[in-house]
Amino acid sequence: MEFRIECSALTEAVAWAARVLPVRSPVPVLSGLLLDTEGGRLRVSGLDYEASARIDVAAAEVVRPGKVLVMGRRLLDICKVLPEGPVECAVEGSRFTVSGDGARFGLSVLPLDDYPALPALPQVRGAVEADRFAAAVADVAVAAGRDDTLPTLTGIRLGLDGESGTMTLAATDRYRFAVRTLPWQAAGDESADVVVSARRLTEIARSLGRSGLVSVALDAGSAGFEHAGMRTTVRLLDGRLPRHDKLFALESPAVAVVDRPRLVEAVKRVSVVADGDGPVQMTFSAADNSVHLQAGYEDDVASQRLPATLDGAPEMTVAFNPGYLADALASFQEPTLRLLMMGAGQRAMITGGEGSQAHRHLLMSVRPPLV
């Protein structure tokens, strides 16, 4: 094997494929990246027990086709310190060499015969705009659980409705629940409802680019995504997330409208004195069209008042975990937000200021309110 390629193109390809490599593996070859120059292009592949990644690079000049398996993270470290410009890569006996602008590195190769085949891409179910998909995954991932003893709650629900052409993404850790819906181009009228690791799906969505269509593929045990020469698969999580329909049905809530950037800054400001998970209290008043935020206890307190409208009640007081509230507010981009509130210790929903149902974030108000 021998090929030439720009350092930046090689680094990007190796970094993209190395995302899926295990930090530690009892099987040494799973720490490797497979470089394949068959067909006049460079293909870099990696996998572990949960995910696989493959990227094709057309910018490589193949001198001598072939395959080689090398330690992936070591190759990435080398790529990061290579001089800018063209580099030459070749297999010389039992060593893979990388050289450019006077710098030269050698890597021992791993046994190709021991390397498992990459899983095939599942059945393609349709496609979605890359930028919308990345934004939607980021919006709901903040609500995914972090407790590995409850693995299903660490995932994102991926619901595909072929008839309506709608994709639904949802996540919950039992204390908050985020949902995003977006249009997608279904390949048929079939529906699917699976759970994908939030960490894995976030990495995938970020890495696939911000333009063009992402193909979405599913089978009984895995999900696959393909875009612009990049292909990745990830194993599905067992179980199902709870449905959000009934939880999101709030009867006769009080509805407040507030400027999002100002509310984000105010929450950040008063949270400075909130010890641990001490709540941020928000008191909305219809009489003076304001919301009063406060946090802290005894002499260590902070407060701020902002303009806000309130309908459905003369006054409403709710209190939230400051971290959960900050995460929820940061997931929106609209200039104004609507807060639908049932009262202290009950559910509250945040949506965009125009009342769009495409992005909703449910939080539990905590008891007791501050005094």
Short mmCIF file of N, CA and C in Angstrom, two decimals, residues 242-344:
data_model
loop_
_atom_site.label_atom_id
_atom_site.label_comp_id
_atom_site.label_asym_id
_atom_site.label_seq_id
_atom_site.Cartn_x
_atom_site.Cartn_y
_atom_site.Cartn_z
N PRO A 242 -40.87 6.35 27.98
CA PRO A 242 -42.30 6.60 28.19
C PRO A 242 -42.83 7.58 27.15
N ARG A 243 -44.08 7.42 26.80
CA ARG A 243 -44.71 8.34 25.85
C ARG A 243 -44.94 9.68 26.52
N HIS A 244 -44.82 10.73 25.75
CA HIS A 244 -44.93 12.06 26.33
C HIS A 244 -46.33 12.66 26.18
N ASP A 245 -47.20 12.02 25.41
CA ASP A 245 -48.48 12.64 25.07
C ASP A 245 -49.29 13.07 26.29
N LYS A 246 -49.50 12.15 27.25
CA LYS A 246 -50.30 12.49 28.42
C LYS A 246 -49.57 13.45 29.35
N LEU A 247 -48.25 13.27 29.49
CA LEU A 247 -47.49 14.18 30.35
C LEU A 247 -47.56 15.62 29.86
N PHE A 248 -47.60 15.79 28.54
CA PHE A 248 -47.57 17.13 27.97
C PHE A 248 -48.97 17.76 27.89
N ALA A 249 -49.99 17.02 28.28
CA ALA A 249 -51.36 17.56 28.24
C ALA A 249 -51.63 18.30 29.54
N LEU A 250 -51.41 19.61 29.56
CA LEU A 250 -51.64 20.44 30.74
C LEU A 250 -53.02 21.09 30.64
N GLU A 251 -53.85 20.89 31.67
CA GLU A 251 -55.21 21.43 31.65
C GLU A 251 -55.24 22.82 32.26
N SER A 252 -55.70 23.78 31.48
CA SER A 252 -55.88 25.17 31.92
C SER A 252 -54.65 25.75 32.62
N PRO A 253 -53.50 25.73 31.98
CA PRO A 253 -52.30 26.28 32.63
C PRO A 253 -52.30 27.80 32.59
N ALA A 254 -51.56 28.41 33.50
CA ALA A 254 -51.24 29.83 33.37
C ALA A 254 -50.11 29.94 32.35
N VAL A 255 -50.19 30.94 31.48
CA VAL A 255 -49.23 31.05 30.38
C VAL A 255 -48.49 32.38 30.48
N ALA A 256 -47.17 32.29 30.59
CA ALA A 256 -46.33 33.48 30.66
C ALA A 256 -45.50 33.57 29.38
N VAL A 257 -45.24 34.80 28.94
CA VAL A 257 -44.39 35.06 27.78
C VAL A 257 -43.27 35.99 28.24
N VAL A 258 -42.03 35.61 27.92
CA VAL A 258 -40.88 36.37 28.42
C VAL A 258 -39.78 36.37 27.38
N ASP A 259 -38.95 37.40 27.38
CA ASP A 259 -37.82 37.51 26.47
C ASP A 259 -36.78 36.44 26.82
N ARG A 260 -36.43 35.60 25.84
CA ARG A 260 -35.53 34.48 26.14
C ARG A 260 -34.11 34.91 26.52
N PRO A 261 -33.43 35.75 25.72
CA PRO A 261 -32.05 36.11 26.12
C PRO A 261 -31.97 36.76 27.50
N ARG A 262 -32.94 37.61 27.83
CA ARG A 262 -32.91 38.26 29.14
C ARG A 262 -33.17 37.26 30.26
N LEU A 263 -34.06 36.29 30.00
CA LEU A 263 -34.34 35.29 31.02
C LEU A 263 -33.12 34.38 31.23
N VAL A 264 -32.45 34.01 30.13
CA VAL A 264 -31.24 33.18 30.24
C VAL A 264 -30.19 33.87 31.11
N GLU A 265 -29.96 35.15 30.87
CA GLU A 265 -28.97 35.90 31.65
C GLU A 265 -29.39 36.03 33.10
N ALA A 266 -30.68 36.27 33.34
CA ALA A 266 -31.16 36.43 34.71
C ALA A 266 -31.02 35.13 35.50
N VAL A 267 -31.35 34.01 34.89
CA VAL A 267 -31.20 32.71 35.57
C VAL A 267 -29.74 32.46 35.89
N LYS A 268 -28.85 32.74 34.94
CA LYS A 268 -27.42 32.57 35.17
C LYS A 268 -26.94 33.46 36.32
N ARG A 269 -27.48 34.67 36.37
CA ARG A 269 -27.03 35.65 37.37
C ARG A 269 -27.46 35.24 38.78
N VAL A 270 -28.74 34.94 38.97
CA VAL A 270 -29.21 34.65 40.33
C VAL A 270 -28.77 33.27 40.80
N SER A 271 -28.43 32.37 39.85
CA SER A 271 -28.01 31.03 40.23
C SER A 271 -26.65 31.01 40.93
N VAL A 272 -25.93 32.12 40.87
CA VAL A 272 -24.62 32.18 41.50
C VAL A 272 -24.70 31.89 42.99
N VAL A 273 -25.81 32.26 43.63
CA VAL A 273 -25.94 32.06 45.07
C VAL A 273 -26.73 30.79 45.41
N ALA A 274 -27.14 30.03 44.39
CA ALA A 274 -27.90 28.80 44.64
C ALA A 274 -26.94 27.68 45.00
N ASP A 275 -26.86 27.33 46.28
CA ASP A 275 -25.96 26.27 46.73
C ASP A 275 -26.44 24.92 46.23
N GLY A 276 -25.51 24.14 45.65
CA GLY A 276 -25.89 22.82 45.16
C GLY A 276 -27.00 22.92 44.14
N ASP A 277 -28.09 22.24 44.41
CA ASP A 277 -29.25 22.29 43.53
C ASP A 277 -30.35 23.17 44.11
N GLY A 278 -29.96 24.15 44.93
CA GLY A 278 -30.94 25.08 45.46
C GLY A 278 -31.72 25.72 44.32
N PRO A 279 -33.05 25.83 44.45
CA PRO A 279 -33.88 26.23 43.31
C PRO A 279 -33.81 27.72 42.98
N VAL A 280 -34.17 28.01 41.74
CA VAL A 280 -34.43 29.37 41.30
C VAL A 280 -35.95 29.55 41.28
N GLN A 281 -36.44 30.51 42.04
CA GLN A 281 -37.88 30.77 42.11
C GLN A 281 -38.25 31.87 41.14
N MET A 282 -39.37 31.66 40.46
CA MET A 282 -39.87 32.65 39.50
C MET A 282 -41.31 32.98 39.87
N THR A 283 -41.58 34.25 40.15
CA THR A 283 -42.93 34.69 40.49
C THR A 283 -43.42 35.62 39.39
N PHE A 284 -44.43 35.17 38.66
CA PHE A 284 -45.01 35.95 37.57
C PHE A 284 -46.22 36.71 38.10
N SER A 285 -46.34 37.96 37.68
CA SER A 285 -47.46 38.80 38.14
C SER A 285 -48.15 39.42 36.93
N ALA A 286 -49.46 39.20 36.84
CA ALA A 286 -50.24 39.82 35.76
C ALA A 286 -50.48 41.29 36.05
N ALA A 287 -50.46 41.69 37.32
CA ALA A 287 -50.77 43.07 37.69
C ALA A 287 -49.73 44.05 37.16
N ASP A 288 -48.44 43.69 37.29
CA ASP A 288 -47.40 44.61 36.83
C ASP A 288 -46.58 44.04 35.66
N ASN A 289 -47.10 42.98 35.02
CA ASN A 289 -46.45 42.41 33.83
C ASN A 289 -44.95 42.18 34.07
N SER A 290 -44.65 41.35 35.06
CA SER A 290 -43.24 41.11 35.38
C SER A 290 -43.06 39.69 35.90
N VAL A 291 -41.79 39.26 35.92
CA VAL A 291 -41.41 38.03 36.60
C VAL A 291 -40.25 38.39 37.51
N HIS A 292 -40.36 37.95 38.76
CA HIS A 292 -39.33 38.21 39.77
C HIS A 292 -38.58 36.91 40.03
N LEU A 293 -37.28 36.89 39.72
CA LEU A 293 -36.45 35.71 39.96
C LEU A 293 -35.67 35.91 41.23
N GLN A 294 -35.55 34.86 42.03
CA GLN A 294 -34.71 34.93 43.21
C GLN A 294 -34.17 33.55 43.56
N ALA A 295 -33.01 33.56 44.20
CA ALA A 295 -32.35 32.31 44.61
C ALA A 295 -31.56 32.57 45.87
N GLY A 296 -31.25 31.52 46.61
CA GLY A 296 -30.46 31.63 47.82
C GLY A 296 -31.30 31.57 49.07
N TYR A 297 -30.62 31.62 50.24
CA TYR A 297 -31.29 31.52 51.52
C TYR A 297 -30.66 32.53 52.49
N GLU A 298 -31.46 32.95 53.45
CA GLU A 298 -31.03 33.86 54.52
C GLU A 298 -30.34 35.09 53.93
N ASP A 299 -29.07 35.34 54.30
CA ASP A 299 -28.42 36.56 53.83
C ASP A 299 -27.77 36.40 52.45
N ASP A 300 -27.60 35.17 51.98
CA ASP A 300 -26.97 34.93 50.68
C ASP A 300 -28.05 34.76 49.62
N VAL A 301 -28.48 35.87 49.04
CA VAL A 301 -29.60 35.84 48.10
C VAL A 301 -29.28 36.71 46.89
N ALA A 302 -30.03 36.46 45.81
CA ALA A 302 -29.94 37.27 44.60
C ALA A 302 -31.32 37.33 43.98
N SER A 303 -31.61 38.43 43.30
CA SER A 303 -32.91 38.56 42.66
C SER A 303 -32.81 39.48 41.45
N GLN A 304 -33.76 39.35 40.55
CA GLN A 304 -33.87 40.24 39.40
C GLN A 304 -35.30 40.21 38.90
N ARG A 305 -35.77 41.36 38.42
CA ARG A 305 -37.11 41.47 37.87
C ARG A 305 -37.02 41.76 36.37
N LEU A 306 -37.86 41.06 35.59
CA LEU A 306 -37.89 41.24 34.15
C LEU A 306 -39.33 41.48 33.68
N PRO A 307 -39.50 42.12 32.54
CA PRO A 307 -40.85 42.23 31.97
C PRO A 307 -41.35 40.85 31.54
N ALA A 308 -42.64 40.59 31.75
CA ALA A 308 -43.25 39.33 31.32
C ALA A 308 -44.76 39.51 31.37
N THR A 309 -45.46 38.82 30.50
CA THR A 309 -46.92 38.83 30.55
C THR A 309 -47.40 37.51 31.14
N LEU A 310 -48.57 37.54 31.77
CA LEU A 310 -49.14 36.35 32.38
C LEU A 310 -50.63 36.32 32.09
N ASP A 311 -51.10 35.20 31.55
CA ASP A 311 -52.52 34.98 31.31
C ASP A 311 -52.95 33.71 32.01
N GLY A 312 -54.21 33.70 32.49
CA GLY A 312 -54.75 32.50 33.11
C GLY A 312 -54.69 32.49 34.61
N ALA A 313 -54.02 33.45 35.23
CA ALA A 313 -53.93 33.56 36.69
C ALA A 313 -53.41 34.95 37.03
N PRO A 314 -53.82 35.51 38.18
CA PRO A 314 -53.30 36.82 38.57
C PRO A 314 -51.82 36.75 38.96
N GLU A 315 -51.40 35.60 39.49
CA GLU A 315 -50.01 35.42 39.91
C GLU A 315 -49.68 33.94 39.86
N MET A 316 -48.42 33.63 39.58
CA MET A 316 -47.98 32.23 39.54
C MET A 316 -46.53 32.15 40.00
N THR A 317 -46.29 31.27 40.97
CA THR A 317 -44.94 31.07 41.49
C THR A 317 -44.51 29.63 41.24
N VAL A 318 -43.36 29.49 40.62
CA VAL A 318 -42.78 28.17 40.36
C VAL A 318 -41.29 28.23 40.71
N ALA A 319 -40.68 27.09 40.94
CA ALA A 319 -39.25 27.04 41.26
C ALA A 319 -38.65 25.82 40.58
N PHE A 320 -37.42 25.98 40.07
CA PHE A 320 -36.79 24.92 39.30
C PHE A 320 -35.35 24.70 39.73
N ASN A 321 -34.87 23.48 39.52
CA ASN A 321 -33.45 23.20 39.61
C ASN A 321 -32.73 24.12 38.62
N PRO A 322 -31.77 24.93 39.07
CA PRO A 322 -31.16 25.92 38.17
C PRO A 322 -30.45 25.31 36.97
N GLY A 323 -29.80 24.15 37.15
CA GLY A 323 -29.13 23.51 36.03
C GLY A 323 -30.12 23.02 34.99
N TYR A 324 -31.21 22.40 35.45
CA TYR A 324 -32.22 21.92 34.52
C TYR A 324 -32.86 23.08 33.78
N LEU A 325 -33.14 24.16 34.50
CA LEU A 325 -33.76 25.32 33.87
C LEU A 325 -32.84 25.95 32.83
N ALA A 326 -31.55 26.08 33.18
CA ALA A 326 -30.59 26.67 32.24
C ALA A 326 -30.45 25.81 30.99
N ASP A 327 -30.40 24.48 31.15
CA ASP A 327 -30.31 23.59 30.00
C ASP A 327 -31.52 23.75 29.09
N ALA A 328 -32.70 23.80 29.69
CA ALA A 328 -33.92 23.92 28.90
C ALA A 328 -33.95 25.23 28.12
N LEU A 329 -33.64 26.34 28.78
CA LEU A 329 -33.67 27.63 28.11
C LEU A 329 -32.65 27.71 26.98
N ALA A 330 -31.47 27.12 27.20
CA ALA A 330 -30.40 27.18 26.20
C ALA A 330 -30.73 26.37 24.96
N SER A 331 -31.66 25.42 25.06
CA SER A 331 -31.99 24.59 23.90
C SER A 331 -32.91 25.29 22.91
N PHE A 332 -33.42 26.46 23.27
CA PHE A 332 -34.30 27.22 22.37
C PHE A 332 -33.51 28.35 21.71
N GLN A 333 -33.95 28.74 20.50
CA GLN A 333 -33.33 29.82 19.77
C GLN A 333 -34.27 31.00 19.55
N GLU A 334 -35.56 30.83 19.81
CA GLU A 334 -36.53 31.89 19.57
C GLU A 334 -36.28 33.10 20.46
N PRO A 335 -36.66 34.30 20.03
CA PRO A 335 -36.46 35.50 20.85
C PRO A 335 -37.33 35.54 22.10
N THR A 336 -38.50 34.90 22.05
CA THR A 336 -39.37 34.85 23.22
C THR A 336 -39.76 33.41 23.51
N LEU A 337 -40.12 33.16 24.78
CA LEU A 337 -40.54 31.83 25.21
C LEU A 337 -41.89 31.91 25.90
N ARG A 338 -42.64 30.81 25.82
CA ARG A 338 -43.88 30.66 26.56
C ARG A 338 -43.67 29.62 27.65
N LEU A 339 -44.09 29.92 28.86
CA LEU A 339 -44.05 28.97 29.97
C LEU A 339 -45.48 28.65 30.37
N LEU A 340 -45.84 27.38 30.25
CA LEU A 340 -47.17 26.92 30.64
C LEU A 340 -47.03 26.26 32.00
N MET A 341 -47.70 26.81 33.02
CA MET A 341 -47.45 26.41 34.40
C MET A 341 -48.73 26.00 35.10
N MET A 342 -48.62 24.91 35.90
CA MET A 342 -49.74 24.43 36.68
C MET A 342 -49.63 24.83 38.15
N GLY A 343 -48.43 25.23 38.59
CA GLY A 343 -48.26 25.62 39.98
C GLY A 343 -47.03 24.97 40.59
N ALA A 344 -46.71 25.36 41.83
CA ALA A 344 -45.54 24.83 42.52
C ALA A 344 -45.64 23.32 42.69
#
